[in-house]
Amino acid sequence: MRNKTTSICILYKIIFTVIILCVSINAYADADSGAGYKGILLFDSDRSHSILGDVYENNILNIFGLPVLYSYPGKSHNTNTDGIIITASEMHEDGIKSIKFTLNTALNKNRSLQIVWSLPENADNADLYRTSLQNAVAGAIHSKKRDVHSGLMNLYASSDKIRNFTVEYTDNETTEISGYTLDVSTTPVNGGKFWRTMGEITALNVIGEIDYYMKIDSNTDDWEYQPTFQGFSQKVADGPEFDANNFSTNVAGHIYSGSLYYTSARSNGYSFFESSLFALGGSLMWEYFGEYKERASTNDMIFTTMGGALLGESLTQTSLFVERSFRQSMGRDVLVFLLNPMRVVNQYLDSRSGNSYRVRINILPPAKEDILHMARK
Amino acid sequence: MKNIIITFLTILIILSLFNNVYAEGANHSSIYKLLFNDYNNILKKNSWKTTIDGHEFRAYRYKNGYQKIIVHISSESVENIVEHRINVTHNKSVAQRSFKFRDSENTPENIRRIILPYLIQIQHKPYEAVPEKSYTVSAFVGYNQFHDRYILPRKPAGSLILGFDLVYNPSRFSTLPTEELGTGDYLSFFAYISANSRIREHTYDIHYLLTGTKNRSSNSSDNSIEISGIFMGLEYFRPEANFDDFTWDEDVYEHHPHIQYFVFRAIAWEYLYENNSGLLQAFNFMAGCGPSVNSSLNATNIPEEEEGELSPIFRSNFYGDRRQNFYYSVSIPLKIGLTLSLTNSITVDTELKSYIFFSIEGEDAYDLLNITRISPAYRLTESLSAKFSWEYWNIHSMLDNTHKNNHWNRLILSMHYNII
C-alpha cells in the first residue's frame, strides 16, 4: 500500500514538473519581450511629408514595449543599436501616389530580414498603415525569437487575409529560402462584408417600401396595425400567420426579393447557409418594418428565406457560367446584371476599394552592417 | 508490476507530447506524415477535402470549378545527401522539384521549414482550370399546348416557350473513384417562360445538393458516374390564360388556372446515374418533402354565386381582382426519370412525376397530381436537337369527401441548343 502511494506521488510529481516546464517554455516563447531588440527607429525620407512622424506621435508602435525613436534627413540618430529600422518614402507609379515602407533588421545567425510593402497614399488608409506596420514589427520580433518560417506559417494558418503566397529559393535544388511574397487583402478573403451586406439589404427594402406605397390601394386591405409603438407591440404579440395574398406575389415576388437578399450576401463573401441567414434577416426586416401595418406572414418568411436562397444560388451559378463562358462585352455584362444585379454592384464596389497590397519579405545573407548602412542611406 | 506499467505508460505519453519524431534520423514516413498533416490543416481551412496515403497527399475542392492537387514525395540517399523529390499535379498542371539535405540537416523541422511553403503556394499558382466544363447548359425554344380530353389539339391555343437548363456538376470531370460531395457541389436549374400575351406560363425547378457522394467507374467496358445524397429544391408551375377561348372544359372563368403549385423541397433524397460507355443511359430518382402551395379542383369551376361557400382553407378566392385559389400544404414529391440513346442520333427521355399535397389547415383535403412525359429527340447537329414531348397530366382532388378528377394532355415541340 505504501509502495503504491509512493509510486503515485512520484507520478504526480513527474506530471506536475512536466506541466510547469511546458508552461514555462510557452511563457518564455510567447513573451513579447521584443526578442532582444533595443529599439525601433522610424525614419521619414522627406520631413515635409511626415508619415512615420505621425506613427511616432500617435504611439502606434509602443505596444511592443521597445523604445521608439523618430528621425529624418539632417537629424542625427544612433544606428548602432541592435534594432528595427523602418523607413517610409513617397512613390509615384503610373500616376498613382503610394507610400513605400521598408523594415530592416538583423536576425539570428547573422542573417538579416527586410520587409517591403507599398500602400496607396490616401487619408482613408491611416488604419491600414497602422495595422501593416504593427504586423511587420510583430513579424520581425517573432522571426528573431524563432524564425521567419514559423512566423509566416503561423500567420498563413491563422490569417484570412492572405490572397496569394509564393516562396523563393536561392536556386533550383537548394534548401535555402531567399524570400516570400504575400498578397494581403485589407478585408478577409473568405469572410463576408457584414455592414455592406446589411446596408444593401436595407436599401433593397427601402426600394420595396417605395413600390409598396406606389401600389397602396391593393395593400390597404391587409392593414391591421397603427404605426405606433403600441401597434408594433401588438403586431409582435400577435405573431405571424399564413396570409391570403396573391399566389404570384407570395411565391414569385417574395422569392425573387429573397434571392436579392441572398445574392447580396453571397457576392459579399458569405457561404450558402450564411447568406440564407441574411435572406431571413431581410425577410424579417420587411415583415416587421416594411409592412409595419400588416400581420407578419409565416409563408413569406419561409419562402423568402429558403426559396430566395435556392433561387439566388441558381442565379449566382448562372451568372458565373455566363462570366466564365463568354468574352467580355456589353451584352455579357448586361446579361450578368439581369441575372445577378447584386453581384455586379458588389464587383463595382470591390473594384473601387482597391483592397489588397503586396508584401515582399527578403531574408538576406550575413551582411548586417550593409543592411544598416543601406537603411541609414 | 501494475505501478511499473502505469509509470511506463505515463512516461510514454509525456514523451509523445514532446513528439519524438523531431529526433534526428526519424524515418521518412513519419517525416512525410508530419509535413502532410501540417499541409492538411492549412488546406482544410480553405474547404479542401484531403486524404493522406503514405507518400501521397490528395486534395480536391469544388471552388470555382473543380480543383485537384496530388503531391507525391519520394526520397533517395546518396552518400551523405538525402534528396526529396516532390511531384505535384494541380488539375492538369504538373510540377516537379527536388530538395537536397545533408544527413545532419535532414530533420523534420528543416523539411517542414523548406518544403511546406513550397506545398502551400501550389493552391495559389495558376493551373489549367476546368470551370467551364463544370457546367452543362442548353437553351431551348418551343411551342407548348395543353388540351383536355384529346391527345391532338382541337384549337390553336398554345404558347411559345423560351427556357434553359443548367447543370453545375464539377465532379463529373474528376477521375477519383469515390468522392465526398458537400453543399453546392451539384446544382441543376431548369426554367422556362412563355412568350405569349394570351397564355403565360412560368416554371422552374431547382435541385441543390447539401451532402452526398459521387462514385465513378471508369474502365474499357464501363464509364459511369453516380451521385446520391441529400438535396434541397424548389419547384414552381403557374399557367395563366389571358383570353376567352380557353380550351379547357367548363371554362367558367376564362382567367382561372386549373392547376398551379409551388413546392419547397426542404429535404429530398436523390440518386443520379449516367453511363456513357457507348450509348447514353441515364437514370434519376428523387423523393422529398416540404411546405407547398397548390390549387385544387374543388375550388375550380365554382359558379360565382357559390364562391362564398368555399372552404376557408382556400386563399385568394375569386373575390375582387384576385383571380386564383390555393391552399397551404405539405407535399411529398416523387420523380423517376430514364434517358436512353437508341442510336447516336435518337434519344428517348421519359419521366414520371408524382405529388401529393396535404392541407395543413383545418379541413380534410389533399391533391394528387401525376405527370407522365415521353420525349423522343433527334440530334440534328453536334449541338442542335429537335424534341417532341407528350405529357399526360392527371389530378385527383379531395375536400371533405368530395372527390374530383381531371386530366389533360400537353404537347411540346422544341429545338434545343447545347451551349456547353
PDB file of N, CA, C and O in Angstrom, chain A residues 6-22, chain B residues 3-4 6-15 17-18:
ATOM      1  N   THR A   6       3.624   5.787  -2.804  1.00  0.00           N
ATOM      2  CA  THR A   6       4.868   6.441  -3.216  1.00  0.00           C
ATOM      3  C   THR A   6       4.925   6.558  -4.733  1.00  0.00           C
ATOM      4  O   THR A   6       5.276   7.611  -5.270  1.00  0.00           O
ATOM      5  N   SER A   7       4.572   5.459  -5.422  1.00  0.00           N
ATOM      6  CA  SER A   7       4.605   5.493  -6.889  1.00  0.00           C
ATOM      7  C   SER A   7       3.677   6.557  -7.447  1.00  0.00           C
ATOM      8  O   SER A   7       4.033   7.315  -8.361  1.00  0.00           O
ATOM      9  N   ILE A   8       2.467   6.616  -6.870  1.00  0.00           N
ATOM     10  CA  ILE A   8       1.503   7.617  -7.354  1.00  0.00           C
ATOM     11  C   ILE A   8       2.030   9.023  -7.114  1.00  0.00           C
ATOM     12  O   ILE A   8       1.919   9.906  -7.970  1.00  0.00           O
ATOM     13  N   CYS A   9       2.676   9.199  -5.913  1.00  0.00           N
ATOM     14  CA  CYS A   9       3.264  10.521  -5.614  1.00  0.00           C
ATOM     15  C   CYS A   9       4.327  10.888  -6.639  1.00  0.00           C
ATOM     16  O   CYS A   9       4.361  12.020  -7.143  1.00  0.00           O
ATOM     17  N   ILE A  10       5.185   9.925  -6.959  1.00  0.00           N
ATOM     18  CA  ILE A  10       6.244  10.179  -7.952  1.00  0.00           C
ATOM     19  C   ILE A  10       5.615  10.538  -9.295  1.00  0.00           C
ATOM     20  O   ILE A  10       6.021  11.492  -9.968  1.00  0.00           O
ATOM     21  N   LEU A  11       4.577   9.773  -9.630  1.00  0.00           N
ATOM     22  CA  LEU A  11       3.891  10.006 -10.905  1.00  0.00           C
ATOM     23  C   LEU A  11       3.339  11.436 -10.966  1.00  0.00           C
ATOM     24  O   LEU A  11       3.542  12.164 -11.947  1.00  0.00           O
ATOM     25  N   TYR A  12       2.670  11.832  -9.891  1.00  0.00           N
ATOM     26  CA  TYR A  12       2.099  13.179  -9.859  1.00  0.00           C
ATOM     27  C   TYR A  12       3.188  14.239  -9.933  1.00  0.00           C
ATOM     28  O   TYR A  12       3.027  15.276 -10.584  1.00  0.00           O
ATOM     29  N   LYS A  13       4.334  13.949  -9.266  1.00  0.00           N
ATOM     30  CA  LYS A  13       5.447  14.909  -9.301  1.00  0.00           C
ATOM     31  C   LYS A  13       5.952  15.085 -10.724  1.00  0.00           C
ATOM     32  O   LYS A  13       6.239  16.189 -11.182  1.00  0.00           O
ATOM     33  N   ILE A  14       6.080  13.912 -11.407  1.00  0.00           N
ATOM     34  CA  ILE A  14       6.566  13.972 -12.805  1.00  0.00           C
ATOM     35  C   ILE A  14       5.602  14.815 -13.649  1.00  0.00           C
ATOM     36  O   ILE A  14       6.010  15.731 -14.367  1.00  0.00           O
ATOM     37  N   ILE A  15       4.312  14.480 -13.527  1.00  0.00           N
ATOM     38  CA  ILE A  15       3.309  15.197 -14.334  1.00  0.00           C
ATOM     39  C   ILE A  15       3.342  16.688 -14.011  1.00  0.00           C
ATOM     40  O   ILE A  15       3.356  17.539 -14.897  1.00  0.00           O
ATOM     41  N   PHE A  16       3.419  17.003 -12.689  1.00  0.00           N
ATOM     42  CA  PHE A  16       3.422  18.394 -12.266  1.00  0.00           C
ATOM     43  C   PHE A  16       4.635  19.135 -12.834  1.00  0.00           C
ATOM     44  O   PHE A  16       4.536  20.233 -13.368  1.00  0.00           O
ATOM     45  N   THR A  17       5.814  18.446 -12.727  1.00  0.00           N
ATOM     46  CA  THR A  17       7.045  19.068 -13.230  1.00  0.00           C
ATOM     47  C   THR A  17       6.938  19.333 -14.731  1.00  0.00           C
ATOM     48  O   THR A  17       7.313  20.404 -15.224  1.00  0.00           O
ATOM     49  N   VAL A  18       6.411  18.336 -15.437  1.00  0.00           N
ATOM     50  CA  VAL A  18       6.285  18.483 -16.890  1.00  0.00           C
ATOM     51  C   VAL A  18       5.357  19.639 -17.240  1.00  0.00           C
ATOM     52  O   VAL A  18       5.658  20.462 -18.111  1.00  0.00           O
ATOM     53  N   ILE A  19       4.237  19.706 -16.487  1.00  0.00           N
ATOM     54  CA  ILE A  19       3.288  20.804 -16.761  1.00  0.00           C
ATOM     55  C   ILE A  19       3.946  22.153 -16.535  1.00  0.00           C
ATOM     56  O   ILE A  19       3.874  23.057 -17.353  1.00  0.00           O
ATOM     57  N   ILE A  20       4.658  22.258 -15.378  1.00  0.00           N
ATOM     58  CA  ILE A  20       5.339  23.527 -15.058  1.00  0.00           C
ATOM     59  C   ILE A  20       6.346  23.875 -16.151  1.00  0.00           C
ATOM     60  O   ILE A  20       6.439  25.007 -16.620  1.00  0.00           O
ATOM     61  N   LEU A  21       7.082  22.822 -16.587  1.00  0.00           N
ATOM     62  CA  LEU A  21       8.108  23.025 -17.616  1.00  0.00           C
ATOM     63  C   LEU A  21       7.477  23.535 -18.916  1.00  0.00           C
ATOM     64  O   LEU A  21       7.944  24.490 -19.520  1.00  0.00           O
ATOM     65  N   CYS A  22       6.363  22.876 -19.301  1.00  0.00           N
ATOM     66  CA  CYS A  22       5.686  23.265 -20.556  1.00  0.00           C
ATOM     67  C   CYS A  22       5.178  24.693 -20.466  1.00  0.00           C
ATOM     68  O   CYS A  22       5.339  25.494 -21.388  1.00  0.00           O
TER      69      CYS A  22
ATOM     70  N   ASN B   3       2.105  -0.812 -11.055  1.00  0.00           N
ATOM     71  CA  ASN B   3       2.623   0.552 -10.944  1.00  0.00           C
ATOM     72  C   ASN B   3       3.694   0.842 -11.983  1.00  0.00           C
ATOM     73  O   ASN B   3       3.778   1.938 -12.531  1.00  0.00           O
ATOM     74  N   ILE B   4       4.499  -0.177 -12.261  1.00  0.00           N
ATOM     75  CA  ILE B   4       5.560  -0.006 -13.263  1.00  0.00           C
ATOM     76  C   ILE B   4       4.926   0.269 -14.622  1.00  0.00           C
ATOM     77  O   ILE B   4       5.342   1.172 -15.362  1.00  0.00           O
ATOM     78  N   ILE B   6       1.959   1.501 -15.201  1.00  0.00           N
ATOM     79  CA  ILE B   6       1.343   2.848 -15.214  1.00  0.00           C
ATOM     80  C   ILE B   6       2.404   3.910 -15.419  1.00  0.00           C
ATOM     81  O   ILE B   6       2.264   4.826 -16.233  1.00  0.00           O
ATOM     82  N   THR B   7       3.528   3.765 -14.667  1.00  0.00           N
ATOM     83  CA  THR B   7       4.605   4.740 -14.797  1.00  0.00           C
ATOM     84  C   THR B   7       5.174   4.738 -16.209  1.00  0.00           C
ATOM     85  O   THR B   7       5.394   5.797 -16.818  1.00  0.00           O
ATOM     86  N   PHE B   8       5.361   3.536 -16.759  1.00  0.00           N
ATOM     87  CA  PHE B   8       5.895   3.408 -18.114  1.00  0.00           C
ATOM     88  C   PHE B   8       4.969   4.090 -19.140  1.00  0.00           C
ATOM     89  O   PHE B   8       5.425   4.873 -19.985  1.00  0.00           O
ATOM     90  N   LEU B   9       3.670   3.814 -18.994  1.00  0.00           N
ATOM     91  CA  LEU B   9       2.711   4.414 -19.937  1.00  0.00           C
ATOM     92  C   LEU B   9       2.685   5.928 -19.814  1.00  0.00           C
ATOM     93  O   LEU B   9       2.618   6.658 -20.808  1.00  0.00           O
ATOM     94  N   THR B  10       2.787   6.392 -18.557  1.00  0.00           N
ATOM     95  CA  THR B  10       2.769   7.842 -18.335  1.00  0.00           C
ATOM     96  C   THR B  10       3.967   8.498 -19.001  1.00  0.00           C
ATOM     97  O   THR B  10       3.847   9.517 -19.685  1.00  0.00           O
ATOM     98  N   ILE B  11       5.134   7.889 -18.802  1.00  0.00           N
ATOM     99  CA  ILE B  11       6.346   8.447 -19.413  1.00  0.00           C
ATOM    100  C   ILE B  11       6.224   8.428 -20.934  1.00  0.00           C
ATOM    101  O   ILE B  11       6.598   9.380 -21.620  1.00  0.00           O
ATOM    102  N   LEU B  12       5.628   7.340 -21.424  1.00  0.00           N
ATOM    103  CA  LEU B  12       5.433   7.226 -22.873  1.00  0.00           C
ATOM    104  C   LEU B  12       4.561   8.361 -23.396  1.00  0.00           C
ATOM    105  O   LEU B  12       4.865   9.007 -24.408  1.00  0.00           O
ATOM    106  N   ILE B  13       3.481   8.633 -22.644  1.00  0.00           N
ATOM    107  CA  ILE B  13       2.558   9.708 -23.056  1.00  0.00           C
ATOM    108  C   ILE B  13       3.272  11.050 -23.022  1.00  0.00           C
ATOM    109  O   ILE B  13       3.175  11.858 -23.935  1.00  0.00           O
ATOM    110  N   ILE B  14       4.054  11.254 -21.921  1.00  0.00           N
ATOM    111  CA  ILE B  14       4.780  12.522 -21.785  1.00  0.00           C
ATOM    112  C   ILE B  14       5.772  12.700 -22.924  1.00  0.00           C
ATOM    113  O   ILE B  14       5.871  13.763 -23.536  1.00  0.00           O
ATOM    114  N   LEU B  15       6.486  11.608 -23.205  1.00  0.00           N
ATOM    115  CA  LEU B  15       7.467  11.695 -24.293  1.00  0.00           C
ATOM    116  C   LEU B  15       6.775  11.978 -25.620  1.00  0.00           C
ATOM    117  O   LEU B  15       7.264  12.744 -26.447  1.00  0.00           O
ATOM    118  N   LEU B  17       4.250  13.688 -26.004  1.00  0.00           N
ATOM    119  CA  LEU B  17       3.897  15.110 -26.050  1.00  0.00           C
ATOM    120  C   LEU B  17       5.015  15.925 -26.664  1.00  0.00           C
ATOM    121  O   LEU B  17       4.807  16.938 -27.309  1.00  0.00           O
ATOM    122  N   PHE B  18       6.231  15.484 -26.394  1.00  0.00           N
ATOM    123  CA  PHE B  18       7.383  16.195 -26.953  1.00  0.00           C
ATOM    124  C   PHE B  18       7.677  15.763 -28.384  1.00  0.00           C
ATOM    125  O   PHE B  18       8.634  16.215 -28.987  1.00  0.00           O
TER     126      PHE B  18
END
